[in-house]
PDB file of C-alpha atoms in Angstrom:
ATOM      1  CA  MET A   1      74.851 125.850  86.444  1.00 48.00           C
ATOM      2  CA  ILE A   2      73.164 122.988  88.327  1.00 53.00           C
ATOM      3  CA  GLU A   3      76.252 122.099  90.580  1.00 56.00           C
ATOM      4  CA  ASN A   4      76.248 125.676  91.726  1.00 63.00           C
ATOM      5  CA  ARG A   5      72.835 125.088  93.194  1.00 75.00           C
ATOM      6  CA  ILE A   6      73.565 122.054  95.278  1.00 81.00           C
ATOM      7  CA  LYS A   7      74.970 122.979  98.710  1.00 80.00           C
ATOM      8  CA  PHE A   8      76.765 120.789 101.200  1.00 78.00           C
ATOM      9  CA  ARG A   9      73.682 120.913 103.390  1.00 84.00           C
ATOM     10  CA  HIS A  10      71.794 119.070 100.540  1.00 86.00           C
ATOM     11  CA  LEU A  11      74.593 116.369 100.430  1.00 84.00           C
ATOM     12  CA  PHE A  12      74.783 115.833 104.144  1.00 82.00           C
ATOM     13  CA  THR A  13      71.003 115.601 104.425  1.00 87.00           C
ATOM     14  CA  PHE A  14      70.653 113.402 101.591  1.00 86.00           C
ATOM     15  CA  LEU A  15      73.462 110.911 102.877  1.00 85.00           C
ATOM     16  CA  GLU A  16      71.893 110.904 106.295  1.00 85.00           C
ATOM     17  CA  VAL A  17      68.346 110.085 104.870  1.00 87.00           C
ATOM     18  CA  ALA A  18      69.996 107.365 102.734  1.00 87.00           C
ATOM     19  CA  ARG A  19      71.781 105.995 105.790  1.00 81.00           C
ATOM     20  CA  GLN A  20      68.835 106.054 108.095  1.00 83.00           C
ATOM     21  CA  LYS A  21      66.126 105.103 105.481  1.00 85.00           C
ATOM     22  CA  SER A  22      64.019 107.523 107.467  1.00 87.00           C
ATOM     23  CA  VAL A  23      63.325 111.301 107.547  1.00 88.00           C
ATOM     24  CA  MET A  24      62.545 111.124 111.281  1.00 88.00           C
ATOM     25  CA  LYS A  25      65.767 109.299 112.241  1.00 87.00           C
ATOM     26  CA  ALA A  26      67.888 111.516 110.014  1.00 86.00           C
ATOM     27  CA  ALA A  27      66.309 114.707 111.465  1.00 86.00           C
ATOM     28  CA  ASP A  28      67.358 113.185 114.973  1.00 86.00           C
ATOM     29  CA  GLN A  29      70.849 112.600 113.850  1.00 82.00           C
ATOM     30  CA  LEU A  30      71.240 115.968 112.244  1.00 84.00           C
ATOM     31  CA  ASN A  31      69.522 117.639 115.081  1.00 84.00           C
ATOM     32  CA  ILE A  32      67.032 119.573 112.989  1.00 88.00           C
ATOM     33  CA  SER A  33      63.393 119.215 112.402  1.00 88.00           C
ATOM     34  CA  GLN A  34      61.735 116.762 110.116  1.00 88.00           C
ATOM     35  CA  PRO A  35      60.190 119.617 107.983  1.00 87.00           C
ATOM     36  CA  ALA A  36      63.620 120.947 107.580  1.00 88.00           C
ATOM     37  CA  VAL A  37      64.944 117.573 106.372  1.00 87.00           C
ATOM     38  CA  THR A  38      62.013 117.184 104.055  1.00 89.00           C
ATOM     39  CA  LYS A  39      62.462 120.701 102.533  1.00 90.00           C
ATOM     40  CA  THR A  40      66.190 120.148 101.866  1.00 89.00           C
ATOM     41  CA  ILE A  41      65.369 116.905 100.149  1.00 89.00           C
ATOM     42  CA  ARG A  42      62.798 118.634  98.065  1.00 91.00           C
ATOM     43  CA  GLU A  43      65.146 121.275  97.151  1.00 89.00           C
ATOM     44  CA  LEU A  44      67.740 118.640  96.018  1.00 88.00           C
ATOM     45  CA  GLU A  45      65.153 116.843  93.873  1.00 88.00           C
ATOM     46  CA  ASP A  46      64.065 120.156  92.315  1.00 88.00           C
ATOM     47  CA  VAL A  47      67.777 120.881  91.358  1.00 87.00           C
ATOM     48  CA  LEU A  48      68.282 117.391  90.028  1.00 88.00           C
ATOM     49  CA  GLY A  49      64.841 117.165  88.413  1.00 88.00           C
ATOM     50  CA  VAL A  50      64.133 113.686  89.785  1.00 91.00           C
ATOM     51  CA  ALA A  51      63.009 111.939  92.837  1.00 90.00           C
ATOM     52  CA  VAL A  52      65.757 110.528  95.042  1.00 89.00           C
ATOM     53  CA  PHE A  53      63.487 109.002  97.496  1.00 90.00           C
ATOM     54  CA  GLU A  54      60.105 107.310  97.456  1.00 89.00           C
ATOM     55  CA  ARG A  55      57.542 105.870  99.777  1.00 85.00           C
ATOM     56  CA  ASP A  56      57.775 102.191 100.747  1.00 81.00           C
ATOM     57  CA  GLY A  57      54.876 101.299 102.913  1.00 77.00           C
ATOM     58  CA  ARG A  58      55.275 103.296 105.985  1.00 76.00           C
ATOM     59  CA  GLY A  59      58.848 104.072 105.195  1.00 80.00           C
ATOM     60  CA  ILE A  60      61.002 105.257 102.326  1.00 87.00           C
ATOM     61  CA  ARG A  61      63.486 103.795  99.909  1.00 87.00           C
ATOM     62  CA  ILE A  62      66.007 105.329  97.685  1.00 89.00           C
ATOM     63  CA  THR A  63      65.150 105.519  93.985  1.00 90.00           C
ATOM     64  CA  ARG A  64      67.429 104.398  91.156  1.00 88.00           C
ATOM     65  CA  TYR A  65      68.186 107.987  90.493  1.00 88.00           C
ATOM     66  CA  GLY A  66      69.137 108.377  94.103  1.00 86.00           C
ATOM     67  CA  GLU A  67      71.380 105.314  94.036  1.00 85.00           C
ATOM     68  CA  ALA A  68      73.203 106.878  91.116  1.00 83.00           C
ATOM     69  CA  PHE A  69      73.530 110.257  92.979  1.00 84.00           C
ATOM     70  CA  LEU A  70      74.732 108.382  96.185  1.00 82.00           C
ATOM     71  CA  LYS A  71      77.843 107.149  94.749  1.00 74.00           C
ATOM     72  CA  HIS A  72      79.002 110.822  93.705  1.00 76.00           C
ATOM     73  CA  ALA A  73      77.479 112.360  96.845  1.00 79.00           C
ATOM     74  CA  GLY A  74      79.421 110.012  99.091  1.00 72.00           C
ATOM     75  CA  ALA A  75      82.547 110.677  96.963  1.00 70.00           C
ATOM     76  CA  SER A  76      82.149 114.491  97.366  1.00 72.00           C
ATOM     77  CA  ILE A  77      81.790 114.447 101.117  1.00 71.00           C
ATOM     78  CA  THR A  78      84.750 111.938 101.391  1.00 69.00           C
ATOM     79  CA  ALA A  79      86.909 114.192  99.382  1.00 65.00           C
ATOM     80  CA  LEU A  80      85.982 117.194 101.796  1.00 67.00           C
ATOM     81  CA  ARG A  81      86.723 115.137 104.895  1.00 66.00           C
ATOM     82  CA  GLN A  82      90.000 114.066 103.395  1.00 62.00           C
ATOM     83  CA  GLY A  83      90.864 117.793 102.891  1.00 64.00           C
ATOM     84  CA  VAL A  84      89.654 118.779 106.389  1.00 61.00           C
ATOM     85  CA  ASP A  85      91.734 115.795 107.787  1.00 61.00           C
ATOM     86  CA  SER A  86      94.787 116.885 105.818  1.00 59.00           C
ATOM     87  CA  VAL A  87      94.606 120.343 107.227  1.00 60.00           C
ATOM     88  CA  SER A  88      93.921 119.199 110.822  1.00 58.00           C
ATOM     89  CA  SER A  89      96.928 116.664 110.480  1.00 55.00           C
ATOM     90  CA  GLU A  90      99.087 119.364 109.432  1.00 50.00           C
ATOM     91  CA  LEU A  91      97.980 121.756 112.104  1.00 49.00           C
ATOM     92  CA  SER A  92      98.237 118.989 114.901  1.00 53.00           C
ATOM     93  CA  GLY A  93     101.307 117.001 113.675  1.00 51.00           C
ATOM     94  CA  ASP A  94      98.969 113.910 113.614  1.00 60.00           C
ATOM     95  CA  GLY A  95      98.599 111.625 110.697  1.00 66.00           C
ATOM     96  CA  ILE A  96      95.554 111.236 108.551  1.00 75.00           C
ATOM     97  CA  PRO A  97      92.727 109.003 110.139  1.00 83.00           C
ATOM     98  CA  ILE A  98      91.991 105.655 108.538  1.00 91.00           C
ATOM     99  CA  ARG A  99      88.678 104.072 109.297  1.00 92.00           C
ATOM    100  CA  ILE A 100      88.494 100.230 108.447  1.00 95.00           C
ATOM    101  CA  GLY A 101      85.516  97.735 108.442  1.00 94.00           C
ATOM    102  CA  ALA A 102      86.871  94.255 109.066  1.00 92.00           C
ATOM    103  CA  LEU A 103      84.572  91.124 108.678  1.00 89.00           C
ATOM    104  CA  PRO A 104      85.214  88.485 111.435  1.00 85.00           C
ATOM    105  CA  THR A 105      86.947  86.248 108.609  1.00 84.00           C
ATOM    106  CA  VAL A 106      89.888  88.651 108.860  1.00 88.00           C
ATOM    107  CA  SER A 107      89.615  90.302 112.183  1.00 86.00           C
ATOM    108  CA  THR A 108      91.561  87.531 114.009  1.00 84.00           C
ATOM    109  CA  HIS A 109      93.506  86.178 111.095  1.00 83.00           C
ATOM    110  CA  ILE A 110      94.701  88.887 108.676  1.00 90.00           C
ATOM    111  CA  MET A 111      94.309  92.308 110.471  1.00 92.00           C
ATOM    112  CA  PRO A 112      96.469  91.832 113.542  1.00 92.00           C
ATOM    113  CA  ARG A 113      99.621  90.833 111.622  1.00 92.00           C
ATOM    114  CA  ALA A 114      98.900  93.481 109.109  1.00 94.00           C
ATOM    115  CA  MET A 115      98.589  96.075 111.865  1.00 93.00           C
ATOM    116  CA  GLN A 116     102.082  95.146 113.085  1.00 93.00           C
ATOM    117  CA  LEU A 117     103.512  95.764 109.635  1.00 93.00           C
ATOM    118  CA  PHE A 118     101.625  99.078 109.262  1.00 93.00           C
ATOM    119  CA  LEU A 119     102.757 100.442 112.606  1.00 91.00           C
ATOM    120  CA  LYS A 120     106.402  99.899 111.618  1.00 91.00           C
ATOM    121  CA  GLU A 121     105.748 102.446 108.832  1.00 88.00           C
ATOM    122  CA  LYS A 122     105.198 105.274 111.322  1.00 85.00           C
ATOM    123  CA  THR A 123     102.739 107.058 109.326  1.00 83.00           C
ATOM    124  CA  GLY A 124     101.086 108.502 112.410  1.00 82.00           C
ATOM    125  CA  SER A 125      97.696 107.756 111.330  1.00 85.00           C
ATOM    126  CA  ARG A 126      94.911 107.442 113.630  1.00 85.00           C
ATOM    127  CA  LEU A 127      93.326 104.057 113.132  1.00 90.00           C
ATOM    128  CA  LYS A 128      89.807 102.954 113.818  1.00 91.00           C
ATOM    129  CA  ILE A 129      88.741  99.174 113.118  1.00 93.00           C
ATOM    130  CA  VAL A 130      85.052  98.267 113.420  1.00 91.00           C
ATOM    131  CA  THR A 131      83.313  94.795 112.712  1.00 88.00           C
ATOM    132  CA  GLY A 132      79.850  94.076 111.833  1.00 82.00           C
ATOM    133  CA  GLU A 133      77.642  92.303 109.211  1.00 81.00           C
ATOM    134  CA  ASN A 134      79.046  92.926 105.693  1.00 83.00           C
ATOM    135  CA  SER A 135      75.833  94.927 104.511  1.00 82.00           C
ATOM    136  CA  VAL A 136      76.326  97.405 107.249  1.00 85.00           C
ATOM    137  CA  LEU A 137      79.929  97.904 106.639  1.00 89.00           C
ATOM    138  CA  LEU A 138      79.446  98.310 102.911  1.00 88.00           C
ATOM    139  CA  GLU A 139      76.758 100.916 103.618  1.00 84.00           C
ATOM    140  CA  GLN A 140      79.045 102.781 105.874  1.00 86.00           C
ATOM    141  CA  LEU A 141      81.836 102.570 103.193  1.00 89.00           C
ATOM    142  CA  ARG A 142      79.488 103.949 100.440  1.00 83.00           C
ATOM    143  CA  LEU A 143      78.466 106.773 102.589  1.00 79.00           C
ATOM    144  CA  GLY A 144      82.175 107.769 103.437  1.00 81.00           C
ATOM    145  CA  ASP A 145      81.970 106.683 107.132  1.00 85.00           C
ATOM    146  CA  LEU A 146      84.728 104.063 106.434  1.00 91.00           C
ATOM    147  CA  ASP A 147      87.616 104.205 103.991  1.00 92.00           C
ATOM    148  CA  LEU A 148      88.160 100.395 103.542  1.00 95.00           C
ATOM    149  CA  VAL A 149      86.217  97.148 104.103  1.00 95.00           C
ATOM    150  CA  VAL A 150      88.279  93.806 104.246  1.00 94.00           C
ATOM    151  CA  GLY A 151      86.483  90.615 103.942  1.00 89.00           C
ATOM    152  CA  ARG A 152      84.341  88.586 101.490  1.00 90.00           C
ATOM    153  CA  LEU A 153      83.132  89.815  98.156  1.00 89.00           C
ATOM    154  CA  ALA A 154      79.583  90.928  98.355  1.00 86.00           C
ATOM    155  CA  ALA A 155      76.765  90.044  95.732  1.00 83.00           C
ATOM    156  CA  PRO A 156      76.794  92.193  92.609  1.00 84.00           C
ATOM    157  CA  GLU A 157      73.880  94.233  93.490  1.00 79.00           C
ATOM    158  CA  LYS A 158      75.691  95.244  96.705  1.00 81.00           C
ATOM    159  CA  MET A 159      78.725  96.465  94.843  1.00 85.00           C
ATOM    160  CA  THR A 160      77.443  99.536  93.224  1.00 80.00           C
ATOM    161  CA  GLY A 161      80.055 102.382  93.208  1.00 81.00           C
ATOM    162  CA  LEU A 162      82.462 100.007  94.900  1.00 88.00           C
ATOM    163  CA  SER A 163      85.777  98.280  93.873  1.00 91.00           C
ATOM    164  CA  PHE A 164      87.000  94.868  94.992  1.00 94.00           C
ATOM    165  CA  GLU A 165      90.550  93.610  94.942  1.00 94.00           C
ATOM    166  CA  HIS A 166      90.721  89.792  95.422  1.00 94.00           C
ATOM    167  CA  LEU A 167      93.402  88.524  97.671  1.00 94.00           C
ATOM    168  CA  TYR A 168      92.598  84.893  98.371  1.00 92.00           C
ATOM    169  CA  SER A 169      89.684  82.347  98.526  1.00 92.00           C
ATOM    170  CA  GLU A 170      88.369  80.989 101.676  1.00 92.00           C
ATOM    171  CA  GLN A 171      85.713  78.200 102.538  1.00 92.00           C
ATOM    172  CA  VAL A 172      83.444  77.630 105.317  1.00 93.00           C
ATOM    173  CA  VAL A 173      84.206  74.918 108.046  1.00 95.00           C
ATOM    174  CA  PHE A 174      82.238  72.943 110.681  1.00 95.00           C
ATOM    175  CA  ALA A 175      84.308  73.695 113.852  1.00 95.00           C
ATOM    176  CA  VAL A 176      83.912  71.854 117.096  1.00 95.00           C
ATOM    177  CA  ARG A 177      85.747  71.457 120.358  1.00 94.00           C
ATOM    178  CA  ALA A 178      88.659  68.969 120.752  1.00 92.00           C
ATOM    179  CA  GLY A 179      87.217  65.538 121.586  1.00 91.00           C
ATOM    180  CA  HIS A 180      83.711  66.246 120.002  1.00 94.00           C
ATOM    181  CA  PRO A 181      81.556  63.194 119.448  1.00 93.00           C
ATOM    182  CA  LEU A 182      81.460  63.788 115.639  1.00 93.00           C
ATOM    183  CA  LEU A 183      85.176  63.828 115.121  1.00 93.00           C
ATOM    184  CA  GLY A 184      86.043  60.931 113.040  1.00 85.00           C
ATOM    185  CA  SER A 185      82.366  59.934 112.534  1.00 83.00           C
ATOM    186  CA  ASP A 186      81.486  58.489 109.070  1.00 81.00           C
ATOM    187  CA  ASN A 187      77.851  59.804 109.216  1.00 82.00           C
ATOM    188  CA  VAL A 188      78.259  63.362 110.205  1.00 87.00           C
ATOM    189  CA  PHE A 189      75.235  64.694 108.248  1.00 87.00           C
ATOM    190  CA  SER A 190      72.869  62.207 109.767  1.00 86.00           C
ATOM    191  CA  ARG A 191      73.735  63.220 113.223  1.00 88.00           C
ATOM    192  CA  LEU A 192      73.879  66.861 113.009  1.00 88.00           C
ATOM    193  CA  GLY A 193      70.645  67.206 114.378  1.00 87.00           C
ATOM    194  CA  GLU A 194      71.710  65.809 117.748  1.00 89.00           C
ATOM    195  CA  PHE A 195      73.855  68.907 118.458  1.00 92.00           C
ATOM    196  CA  PRO A 196      73.204  72.531 118.539  1.00 93.00           C
ATOM    197  CA  LEU A 197      74.158  74.350 115.465  1.00 93.00           C
ATOM    198  CA  LEU A 198      75.770  77.962 115.356  1.00 95.00           C
ATOM    199  CA  MET A 199      74.711  79.504 112.082  1.00 92.00           C
ATOM    200  CA  PRO A 200      75.748  82.840 110.507  1.00 91.00           C
ATOM    201  CA  THR A 201      72.864  85.184 110.509  1.00 88.00           C
ATOM    202  CA  ARG A 202      70.606  85.594 107.399  1.00 84.00           C
ATOM    203  CA  ALA A 203      72.064  88.908 106.781  1.00 80.00           C
ATOM    204  CA  SER A 204      75.634  87.725 106.785  1.00 84.00           C
ATOM    205  CA  ILE A 205      77.588  87.249 103.597  1.00 86.00           C
ATOM    206  CA  ILE A 206      78.339  83.642 103.978  1.00 88.00           C
ATOM    207  CA  ARG A 207      74.803  82.611 104.796  1.00 88.00           C
ATOM    208  CA  PRO A 208      73.722  81.800 101.234  1.00 88.00           C
ATOM    209  CA  PHE A 209      76.742  79.523 100.895  1.00 89.00           C
ATOM    210  CA  VAL A 210      75.994  77.642 104.041  1.00 90.00           C
ATOM    211  CA  ASP A 211      72.182  77.203 103.138  1.00 90.00           C
ATOM    212  CA  ARG A 212      72.940  75.969  99.668  1.00 90.00           C
ATOM    213  CA  PHE A 213      75.700  73.582 101.058  1.00 90.00           C
ATOM    214  CA  LEU A 214      73.251  72.096 103.652  1.00 88.00           C
ATOM    215  CA  ILE A 215      70.311  71.626 101.260  1.00 89.00           C
ATOM    216  CA  VAL A 216      72.672  69.984  98.651  1.00 88.00           C
ATOM    217  CA  ASN A 217      73.731  67.436 101.489  1.00 85.00           C
ATOM    218  CA  GLY A 218      70.132  66.728 102.372  1.00 84.00           C
ATOM    219  CA  ILE A 219      69.648  68.855 105.415  1.00 83.00           C
ATOM    220  CA  GLY A 220      66.732  71.157 105.909  1.00 75.00           C
ATOM    221  CA  SER A 221      65.844  72.744 109.079  1.00 75.00           C
ATOM    222  CA  LEU A 222      67.521  71.340 112.236  1.00 79.00           C
ATOM    223  CA  PRO A 223      66.146  71.143 115.952  1.00 79.00           C
ATOM    224  CA  THR A 224      68.551  73.699 117.582  1.00 88.00           C
ATOM    225  CA  GLU A 225      69.984  76.470 115.607  1.00 90.00           C
ATOM    226  CA  ILE A 226      71.506  79.647 117.009  1.00 93.00           C
ATOM    227  CA  GLU A 227      72.214  82.561 114.529  1.00 92.00           C
ATOM    228  CA  THR A 228      75.111  84.771 115.549  1.00 90.00           C
ATOM    229  CA  VAL A 229      77.765  87.113 114.064  1.00 83.00           C
ATOM    230  CA  SER A 230      79.687  87.145 117.264  1.00 88.00           C
ATOM    231  CA  ASP A 231      82.945  85.063 116.927  1.00 88.00           C
ATOM    232  CA  ALA A 232      83.663  85.727 120.689  1.00 90.00           C
ATOM    233  CA  PHE A 233      80.444  83.942 121.606  1.00 94.00           C
ATOM    234  CA  GLY A 234      80.884  81.271 119.008  1.00 93.00           C
ATOM    235  CA  ARG A 235      84.339  80.527 120.249  1.00 93.00           C
ATOM    236  CA  ALA A 236      83.371  80.529 123.973  1.00 94.00           C
ATOM    237  CA  PHE A 237      80.098  78.513 123.399  1.00 96.00           C
ATOM    238  CA  VAL A 238      81.753  75.861 121.132  1.00 95.00           C
ATOM    239  CA  ARG A 239      84.586  75.221 123.567  1.00 93.00           C
ATOM    240  CA  ILE A 240      82.236  74.456 126.587  1.00 94.00           C
ATOM    241  CA  SER A 241      79.669  72.373 124.745  1.00 95.00           C
ATOM    242  CA  ASP A 242      79.088  69.951 121.834  1.00 94.00           C
ATOM    243  CA  ALA A 243      77.839  72.639 119.529  1.00 95.00           C
ATOM    244  CA  VAL A 244      78.988  72.654 115.979  1.00 95.00           C
ATOM    245  CA  TRP A 245      79.905  76.102 114.544  1.00 97.00           C
ATOM    246  CA  ILE A 246      79.552  76.853 110.845  1.00 94.00           C
ATOM    247  CA  ILE A 247      81.920  79.600 110.235  1.00 93.00           C
ATOM    248  CA  SER A 248      84.507  80.939 107.747  1.00 92.00           C
ATOM    249  CA  ALA A 249      87.759  79.270 108.051  1.00 91.00           C
ATOM    250  CA  GLY A 250      89.657  82.479 108.816  1.00 89.00           C
ATOM    251  CA  VAL A 251      87.669  83.141 112.012  1.00 91.00           C
ATOM    252  CA  VAL A 252      88.989  79.906 113.620  1.00 92.00           C
ATOM    253  CA  ALA A 253      92.278  79.645 111.985  1.00 90.00           C
ATOM    254  CA  ASN A 254      94.201  80.444 115.171  1.00 89.00           C
ATOM    255  CA  ASP A 255      92.122  78.146 117.260  1.00 91.00           C
ATOM    256  CA  LEU A 256      92.623  75.263 114.860  1.00 92.00           C
ATOM    257  CA  ALA A 257      96.383  75.852 114.806  1.00 90.00           C
ATOM    258  CA  ASP A 258      96.509  75.920 118.609  1.00 91.00           C
ATOM    259  CA  GLY A 259      94.475  72.741 118.850  1.00 91.00           C
ATOM    260  CA  LEU A 260      91.671  74.462 120.808  1.00 92.00           C
ATOM    261  CA  LEU A 261      89.237  73.623 118.019  1.00 94.00           C
ATOM    262  CA  ALA A 262      88.973  70.940 115.222  1.00 95.00           C
ATOM    263  CA  THR A 263      87.086  70.558 111.955  1.00 94.00           C
ATOM    264  CA  LEU A 264      84.753  67.837 111.135  1.00 93.00           C
ATOM    265  CA  ASP A 265      85.866  65.789 108.147  1.00 90.00           C
ATOM    266  CA  ILE A 266      83.406  67.323 105.686  1.00 90.00           C
ATOM    267  CA  ASP A 267      84.354  68.668 102.111  1.00 90.00           C
ATOM    268  CA  THR A 268      83.263  72.212 101.907  1.00 91.00           C
ATOM    269  CA  GLN A 269      85.061  73.190  98.807  1.00 90.00           C
ATOM    270  CA  ASP A 270      81.688  74.441  97.336  1.00 88.00           C
ATOM    271  CA  THR A 271      81.490  77.249 100.002  1.00 90.00           C
ATOM    272  CA  LYS A 272      84.693  78.730  98.708  1.00 90.00           C
ATOM    273  CA  GLY A 273      84.375  82.558  98.044  1.00 90.00           C
ATOM    274  CA  PRO A 274      86.894  85.412  97.453  1.00 92.00           C
ATOM    275  CA  VAL A 275      88.216  87.524 100.270  1.00 92.00           C
ATOM    276  CA  GLY A 276      89.813  90.887  99.583  1.00 94.00           C
ATOM    277  CA  LEU A 277      89.709  94.801  99.742  1.00 96.00           C
ATOM    278  CA  THR A 278      86.668  96.949  98.974  1.00 95.00           C
ATOM    279  CA  VAL A 279      86.921 100.600  98.457  1.00 92.00           C
ATOM    280  CA  ARG A 280      84.910 103.237  96.927  1.00 88.00           C
ATOM    281  CA  ALA A 281      85.406 103.229  93.103  1.00 83.00           C
ATOM    282  CA  GLU A 282      86.060 106.782  92.575  1.00 76.00           C
ATOM    283  CA  VAL A 283      88.109 107.746  95.593  1.00 78.00           C
ATOM    284  CA  ILE A 284      91.796 107.884  95.504  1.00 79.00           C
ATOM    285  CA  PRO A 285      93.231 106.353  98.635  1.00 83.00           C
ATOM    286  CA  SER A 286      95.386 108.495 100.817  1.00 83.00           C
ATOM    287  CA  LEU A 287      99.122 107.381 101.194  1.00 84.00           C
ATOM    288  CA  PRO A 288      98.647 105.960 104.642  1.00 88.00           C
ATOM    289  CA  LEU A 289      95.687 104.055 103.424  1.00 90.00           C
ATOM    290  CA  SER A 290      97.690 102.776 100.494  1.00 91.00           C
ATOM    291  CA  ILE A 291     100.379 101.694 102.743  1.00 91.00           C
ATOM    292  CA  LEU A 292      97.852  99.844 104.976  1.00 94.00           C
ATOM    293  CA  MET A 293      96.385  97.966 101.921  1.00 94.00           C
ATOM    294  CA  GLN A 294      99.896  97.003 100.995  1.00 95.00           C
ATOM    295  CA  THR A 295     100.504  95.520 104.341  1.00 95.00           C
ATOM    296  CA  ILE A 296      97.201  93.739 104.278  1.00 95.00           C
ATOM    297  CA  ARG A 297      98.270  92.311 100.827  1.00 95.00           C
ATOM    298  CA  GLU A 298     101.521  91.130 102.086  1.00 93.00           C
ATOM    299  CA  THR A 299      99.954  89.394 105.145  1.00 93.00           C
ATOM    300  CA  ALA A 300      97.323  87.696 103.111  1.00 91.00           C
ATOM    301  CA  ARG A 301     100.033  86.423 100.642  1.00 89.00           C
ATOM    302  CA  ASP A 302     102.151  85.094 103.503  1.00 84.00           C
ATOM    303  CA  ILE A 303      99.138  83.455 105.241  1.00 77.00           C
ATOM    304  CA  SER A 304      97.465  81.969 102.325  1.00 67.00           C
TER     305      SER A 304
END
């Protein structure tokens, strides 16, 4: 049978090459030679009867067959990890680890309160929370390095093998320091070019919403644009300058409530997008993860 010929080394190697998009980088991460990686991938392709990777210029890319296999390979490794984690937890008395990817929109707004509720459940789970660009977190989720991603819904082509649960909708805002010259202005768009503009990076999930919104309002390129996904930098820079920060409302919700920042009088309803929980479609969440997801739901319901 075909499944009996596929070994875990095939799965681990395949997932690492898919993650790195490079045989050389995968070999470095796996601490084996490049020929060994290539041989293992060829063995897998022989078993499957199709190519899972193909050349793309000087690099490689995953094929549509590889994409189809990726979802199940990641689920298999995740199930194995969960089994190992369960045994380790029983031996050590520790809870099952939970690895969460949180986009900036929920990192300061939803997650802290949800964590407070979760810790009261005393599951004993070891928690790891990472932030980053949406595409990176979803890739880590797909490959089994994360158990959950909390943030905006990605584009349909990015959701293969993943399942999204909508919690609430959120829009982009134009945030500035208290006392900013544009507060109360009737011609904000015509004056935006006078100030530094903090923009989401081109790889960020909200950038298409922002680009469309600016174009619709007659704004092309601006003299001074700074791209960043760092909410720490954005918050610090806006508070000491006249910069305008285009950012998801959740990132600055606490700053607005505390009066440290304010929003320009701009109707940004067109930038609204769904925020929620993304998990792998075929993986059953552990009990601690299910409890955490419920605390996030409750927190989102209370806040929104």
